[in-house]
Amino acid sequence: RKVAAALQNLNYKVIAIGDSYNDITMLKEAAKAILFRPPDNVKAEFPQFPIATNYEEMKREIQKIINQ
């Protein structure tokens, strides 16, 4: 979380990728975030984050963010 916040304070656009509860504060702090292969309970609790289940899906999600 602190690294994402620090980078954004330097005007970087932060894209965070995580898979579980220990990543949620970082994902919330980032400009954009993606859940990668999260367990079902994390998917259910954090529906605001797009989900990628493999590297191709993750690449597509990153590309969508970049193209915004």
mmCIF file of N, CA and C in Angstrom:
data_model
loop_
_atom_site.group_PDB
_atom_site.id
_atom_site.type_symbol
_atom_site.label_atom_id
_atom_site.label_comp_id
_atom_site.label_asym_id
_atom_site.label_seq_id
_atom_site.Cartn_x
_atom_site.Cartn_y
_atom_site.Cartn_z
ATOM 1 N N ARG A 1 0.828 -1.189 0.000
ATOM 2 C CA ARG A 1 0.000 0.000 0.000
ATOM 3 C C ARG A 1 0.867 1.244 0.000
ATOM 4 N N LYS A 2 1.854 1.258 0.845
ATOM 5 C CA LYS A 2 2.699 2.454 0.954
ATOM 6 C C LYS A 2 3.498 2.700 -0.323
ATOM 7 N N VAL A 3 3.958 1.645 -0.953
ATOM 8 C CA VAL A 3 4.708 1.803 -2.200
ATOM 9 C C VAL A 3 3.787 2.344 -3.297
ATOM 10 N N ALA A 4 2.576 1.793 -3.390
ATOM 11 C CA ALA A 4 1.624 2.287 -4.394
ATOM 12 C C ALA A 4 1.330 3.761 -4.160
ATOM 13 N N ALA A 5 1.126 4.151 -2.918
ATOM 14 C CA ALA A 5 0.840 5.548 -2.599
ATOM 15 C C ALA A 5 2.042 6.433 -2.923
ATOM 16 N N ALA A 6 3.234 5.993 -2.579
ATOM 17 C CA ALA A 6 4.440 6.780 -2.838
ATOM 18 C C ALA A 6 4.654 6.985 -4.339
ATOM 19 N N LEU A 7 4.465 5.934 -5.115
ATOM 20 C CA LEU A 7 4.633 6.055 -6.569
ATOM 21 C C LEU A 7 3.602 7.004 -7.163
ATOM 22 N N GLN A 8 2.379 6.934 -6.681
ATOM 23 C CA GLN A 8 1.345 7.838 -7.191
ATOM 24 C C GLN A 8 1.647 9.278 -6.807
ATOM 25 N N ASN A 9 2.253 9.483 -5.635
ATOM 26 C CA ASN A 9 2.655 10.836 -5.243
ATOM 27 C C ASN A 9 3.740 11.389 -6.154
ATOM 28 N N LEU A 10 4.455 10.508 -6.837
ATOM 29 C CA LEU A 10 5.462 10.922 -7.821
ATOM 30 C C LEU A 10 4.869 11.013 -9.230
ATOM 31 N N ASN A 11 3.537 10.961 -9.303
ATOM 32 C CA ASN A 11 2.773 11.068 -10.556
ATOM 33 C C ASN A 11 2.893 9.849 -11.471
ATOM 34 N N TYR A 12 3.188 8.698 -10.911
ATOM 35 C CA TYR A 12 3.129 7.457 -11.678
ATOM 36 C C TYR A 12 1.715 6.912 -11.597
ATOM 37 N N LYS A 13 1.258 6.286 -12.664
ATOM 38 C CA LYS A 13 -0.033 5.600 -12.642
ATOM 39 C C LYS A 13 0.252 4.158 -12.231
ATOM 40 N N VAL A 14 -0.260 3.759 -11.088
ATOM 41 C CA VAL A 14 0.043 2.442 -10.524
ATOM 42 C C VAL A 14 -1.053 1.447 -10.893
ATOM 43 N N ILE A 15 -0.627 0.342 -11.488
ATOM 44 C CA ILE A 15 -1.500 -0.805 -11.736
ATOM 45 C C ILE A 15 -1.026 -1.907 -10.805
ATOM 46 N N ALA A 16 -1.879 -2.322 -9.887
ATOM 47 C CA ALA A 16 -1.514 -3.358 -8.919
ATOM 48 C C ALA A 16 -2.197 -4.667 -9.284
ATOM 49 N N ILE A 17 -1.483 -5.749 -9.056
ATOM 50 C CA ILE A 17 -2.015 -7.086 -9.312
ATOM 51 C C ILE A 17 -1.766 -7.922 -8.069
ATOM 52 N N GLY A 18 -2.833 -8.533 -7.568
ATOM 53 C CA GLY A 18 -2.709 -9.345 -6.363
ATOM 54 C C GLY A 18 -3.687 -10.496 -6.393
ATOM 55 N N ASP A 19 -3.553 -11.381 -5.411
ATOM 56 C CA ASP A 19 -4.378 -12.585 -5.438
ATOM 57 C C ASP A 19 -5.160 -12.862 -4.156
ATOM 58 N N SER A 20 -4.896 -12.151 -3.064
ATOM 59 C CA SER A 20 -5.544 -12.518 -1.823
ATOM 60 C C SER A 20 -5.677 -11.329 -0.882
ATOM 61 N N TYR A 21 -6.168 -11.608 0.332
ATOM 62 C CA TYR A 21 -6.423 -10.561 1.308
ATOM 63 C C TYR A 21 -5.195 -9.703 1.602
ATOM 64 N N ASN A 22 -4.021 -10.295 1.626
ATOM 65 C CA ASN A 22 -2.834 -9.515 1.957
ATOM 66 C C ASN A 22 -2.530 -8.447 0.899
ATOM 67 N N ASP A 23 -3.153 -8.514 -0.258
ATOM 68 C CA ASP A 23 -2.925 -7.549 -1.330
ATOM 69 C C ASP A 23 -4.012 -6.478 -1.431
ATOM 70 N N ILE A 24 -5.087 -6.623 -0.710
ATOM 71 C CA ILE A 24 -6.257 -5.762 -0.903
ATOM 72 C C ILE A 24 -5.959 -4.296 -0.633
ATOM 73 N N THR A 25 -5.209 -3.959 0.414
ATOM 74 C CA THR A 25 -4.930 -2.543 0.673
ATOM 75 C C THR A 25 -4.111 -1.935 -0.466
ATOM 76 N N MET A 26 -3.182 -2.698 -1.020
ATOM 77 C CA MET A 26 -2.402 -2.229 -2.170
ATOM 78 C C MET A 26 -3.320 -2.028 -3.372
ATOM 79 N N LEU A 27 -4.203 -2.988 -3.631
ATOM 80 C CA LEU A 27 -5.107 -2.891 -4.766
ATOM 81 C C LEU A 27 -6.014 -1.663 -4.642
ATOM 82 N N LYS A 28 -6.489 -1.392 -3.440
ATOM 83 C CA LYS A 28 -7.351 -0.233 -3.228
ATOM 84 C C LYS A 28 -6.597 1.072 -3.400
ATOM 85 N N GLU A 29 -5.341 1.091 -3.055
ATOM 86 C CA GLU A 29 -4.520 2.308 -3.159
ATOM 87 C C GLU A 29 -4.133 2.631 -4.596
ATOM 88 N N ALA A 30 -3.984 1.605 -5.416
ATOM 89 C CA ALA A 30 -3.526 1.780 -6.796
ATOM 90 C C ALA A 30 -4.571 2.506 -7.642
ATOM 91 N N ALA A 31 -4.114 3.112 -8.737
ATOM 92 C CA ALA A 31 -5.037 3.759 -9.669
ATOM 93 C C ALA A 31 -5.971 2.727 -10.299
ATOM 94 N N LYS A 32 -5.418 1.578 -10.643
ATOM 95 C CA LYS A 32 -6.188 0.458 -11.197
ATOM 96 C C LYS A 32 -5.653 -0.828 -10.589
ATOM 97 N N ALA A 33 -6.502 -1.831 -10.511
ATOM 98 C CA ALA A 33 -6.094 -3.082 -9.874
ATOM 99 C C ALA A 33 -6.743 -4.280 -10.548
ATOM 100 N N ILE A 34 -6.063 -5.412 -10.440
ATOM 101 C CA ILE A 34 -6.525 -6.670 -11.021
ATOM 102 C C ILE A 34 -6.291 -7.778 -10.004
ATOM 103 N N LEU A 35 -7.289 -8.631 -9.839
ATOM 104 C CA LEU A 35 -7.103 -9.849 -9.037
ATOM 105 C C LEU A 35 -6.642 -10.954 -9.978
ATOM 106 N N PHE A 36 -5.599 -11.643 -9.583
ATOM 107 C CA PHE A 36 -5.057 -12.723 -10.406
ATOM 108 C C PHE A 36 -5.224 -14.052 -9.686
ATOM 109 N N ARG A 37 -6.064 -14.902 -10.256
ATOM 110 C CA ARG A 37 -6.354 -16.221 -9.692
ATOM 111 C C ARG A 37 -6.741 -16.164 -8.210
ATOM 112 N N PRO A 38 -7.681 -15.303 -7.852
ATOM 113 C CA PRO A 38 -8.050 -15.200 -6.437
ATOM 114 C C PRO A 38 -8.953 -16.356 -6.013
ATOM 115 N N PRO A 39 -8.952 -16.675 -4.723
ATOM 116 C CA PRO A 39 -9.896 -17.676 -4.226
ATOM 117 C C PRO A 39 -11.327 -17.117 -4.303
ATOM 118 N N ASP A 40 -12.298 -18.006 -4.261
ATOM 119 C CA ASP A 40 -13.702 -17.613 -4.418
ATOM 120 C C ASP A 40 -14.149 -16.581 -3.389
ATOM 121 N N ASN A 41 -13.690 -16.713 -2.149
ATOM 122 C CA ASN A 41 -14.130 -15.764 -1.116
ATOM 123 C C ASN A 41 -13.625 -14.346 -1.401
ATOM 124 N N VAL A 42 -12.439 -14.209 -1.968
ATOM 125 C CA VAL A 42 -11.911 -12.891 -2.311
ATOM 126 C C VAL A 42 -12.678 -12.330 -3.508
ATOM 127 N N LYS A 43 -12.972 -13.164 -4.489
ATOM 128 C CA LYS A 43 -13.785 -12.721 -5.633
ATOM 129 C C LYS A 43 -15.121 -12.163 -5.158
ATOM 130 N N ALA A 44 -15.756 -12.886 -4.252
ATOM 131 C CA ALA A 44 -17.078 -12.488 -3.772
ATOM 132 C C ALA A 44 -17.027 -11.200 -2.959
ATOM 133 N N GLU A 45 -15.994 -11.038 -2.170
ATOM 134 C CA GLU A 45 -15.907 -9.878 -1.287
ATOM 135 C C GLU A 45 -15.438 -8.602 -1.991
ATOM 136 N N PHE A 46 -14.732 -8.740 -3.100
ATOM 137 C CA PHE A 46 -14.175 -7.575 -3.792
ATOM 138 C C PHE A 46 -14.539 -7.582 -5.281
ATOM 139 N N PRO A 47 -15.834 -7.484 -5.585
ATOM 140 C CA PRO A 47 -16.268 -7.544 -6.989
ATOM 141 C C PRO A 47 -15.852 -6.323 -7.809
ATOM 142 N N GLN A 48 -15.355 -5.281 -7.158
ATOM 143 C CA GLN A 48 -14.950 -4.076 -7.895
ATOM 144 C C GLN A 48 -13.680 -4.279 -8.713
ATOM 145 N N PHE A 49 -12.936 -5.347 -8.429
ATOM 146 C CA PHE A 49 -11.695 -5.594 -9.149
ATOM 147 C C PHE A 49 -11.919 -6.607 -10.272
ATOM 148 N N PRO A 50 -11.408 -6.311 -11.468
ATOM 149 C CA PRO A 50 -11.484 -7.312 -12.532
ATOM 150 C C PRO A 50 -10.630 -8.524 -12.162
ATOM 151 N N ILE A 51 -10.982 -9.671 -12.727
ATOM 152 C CA ILE A 51 -10.300 -10.928 -12.400
ATOM 153 C C ILE A 51 -9.660 -11.505 -13.646
ATOM 154 N N ALA A 52 -8.429 -11.959 -13.472
ATOM 155 C CA ALA A 52 -7.726 -12.688 -14.527
ATOM 156 C C ALA A 52 -7.388 -14.062 -13.980
ATOM 157 N N THR A 53 -7.679 -15.090 -14.768
ATOM 158 C CA THR A 53 -7.397 -16.452 -14.304
ATOM 159 C C THR A 53 -6.180 -17.070 -14.976
ATOM 160 N N ASN A 54 -5.619 -16.338 -15.958
ATOM 161 C CA ASN A 54 -4.386 -16.801 -16.608
ATOM 162 C C ASN A 54 -3.637 -15.578 -17.131
ATOM 163 N N TYR A 55 -2.436 -15.808 -17.649
ATOM 164 C CA TYR A 55 -1.594 -14.691 -18.067
ATOM 165 C C TYR A 55 -2.154 -13.937 -19.275
ATOM 166 N N GLU A 56 -2.819 -14.616 -20.165
ATOM 167 C CA GLU A 56 -3.431 -13.937 -21.316
ATOM 168 C C GLU A 56 -4.523 -12.977 -20.859
ATOM 169 N N GLU A 57 -5.363 -13.433 -19.922
ATOM 170 C CA GLU A 57 -6.409 -12.554 -19.393
ATOM 171 C C GLU A 57 -5.800 -11.368 -18.666
ATOM 172 N N MET A 58 -4.738 -11.604 -17.912
ATOM 173 C CA MET A 58 -4.077 -10.517 -17.208
ATOM 174 C C MET A 58 -3.519 -9.502 -18.206
ATOM 175 N N LYS A 59 -2.910 -9.988 -19.262
ATOM 176 C CA LYS A 59 -2.374 -9.114 -20.308
ATOM 177 C C LYS A 59 -3.489 -8.267 -20.929
ATOM 178 N N ARG A 60 -4.647 -8.882 -21.195
ATOM 179 C CA ARG A 60 -5.776 -8.144 -21.758
ATOM 180 C C ARG A 60 -6.274 -7.069 -20.799
ATOM 181 N N GLU A 61 -6.345 -7.407 -19.514
ATOM 182 C CA GLU A 61 -6.805 -6.431 -18.523
ATOM 183 C C GLU A 61 -5.831 -5.252 -18.428
ATOM 184 N N ILE A 62 -4.546 -5.528 -18.452
ATOM 185 C CA ILE A 62 -3.546 -4.460 -18.426
ATOM 186 C C ILE A 62 -3.665 -3.606 -19.677
ATOM 187 N N GLN A 63 -3.846 -4.232 -20.824
ATOM 188 C CA GLN A 63 -3.982 -3.487 -22.073
ATOM 189 C C GLN A 63 -5.204 -2.584 -22.041
ATOM 190 N N LYS A 64 -6.319 -3.069 -21.482
ATOM 191 C CA LYS A 64 -7.521 -2.237 -21.349
ATOM 192 C C LYS A 64 -7.222 -0.992 -20.517
ATOM 193 N N ILE A 65 -6.490 -1.180 -19.426
ATOM 194 C CA ILE A 65 -6.149 -0.052 -18.554
ATOM 195 C C ILE A 65 -5.272 0.940 -19.303
ATOM 196 N N ILE A 66 -4.279 0.450 -19.996
ATOM 197 C CA ILE A 66 -3.356 1.322 -20.729
ATOM 198 C C ILE A 66 -4.085 2.108 -21.806
ATOM 199 N N ASN A 67 -5.067 1.490 -22.439
ATOM 200 C CA ASN A 67 -5.781 2.133 -23.541
ATOM 201 C C ASN A 67 -6.852 3.128 -23.080
ATOM 202 N N GLN A 68 -7.096 3.235 -21.807
ATOM 203 C CA GLN A 68 -8.122 4.150 -21.308
ATOM 204 C C GLN A 68 -7.703 5.579 -21.463
#
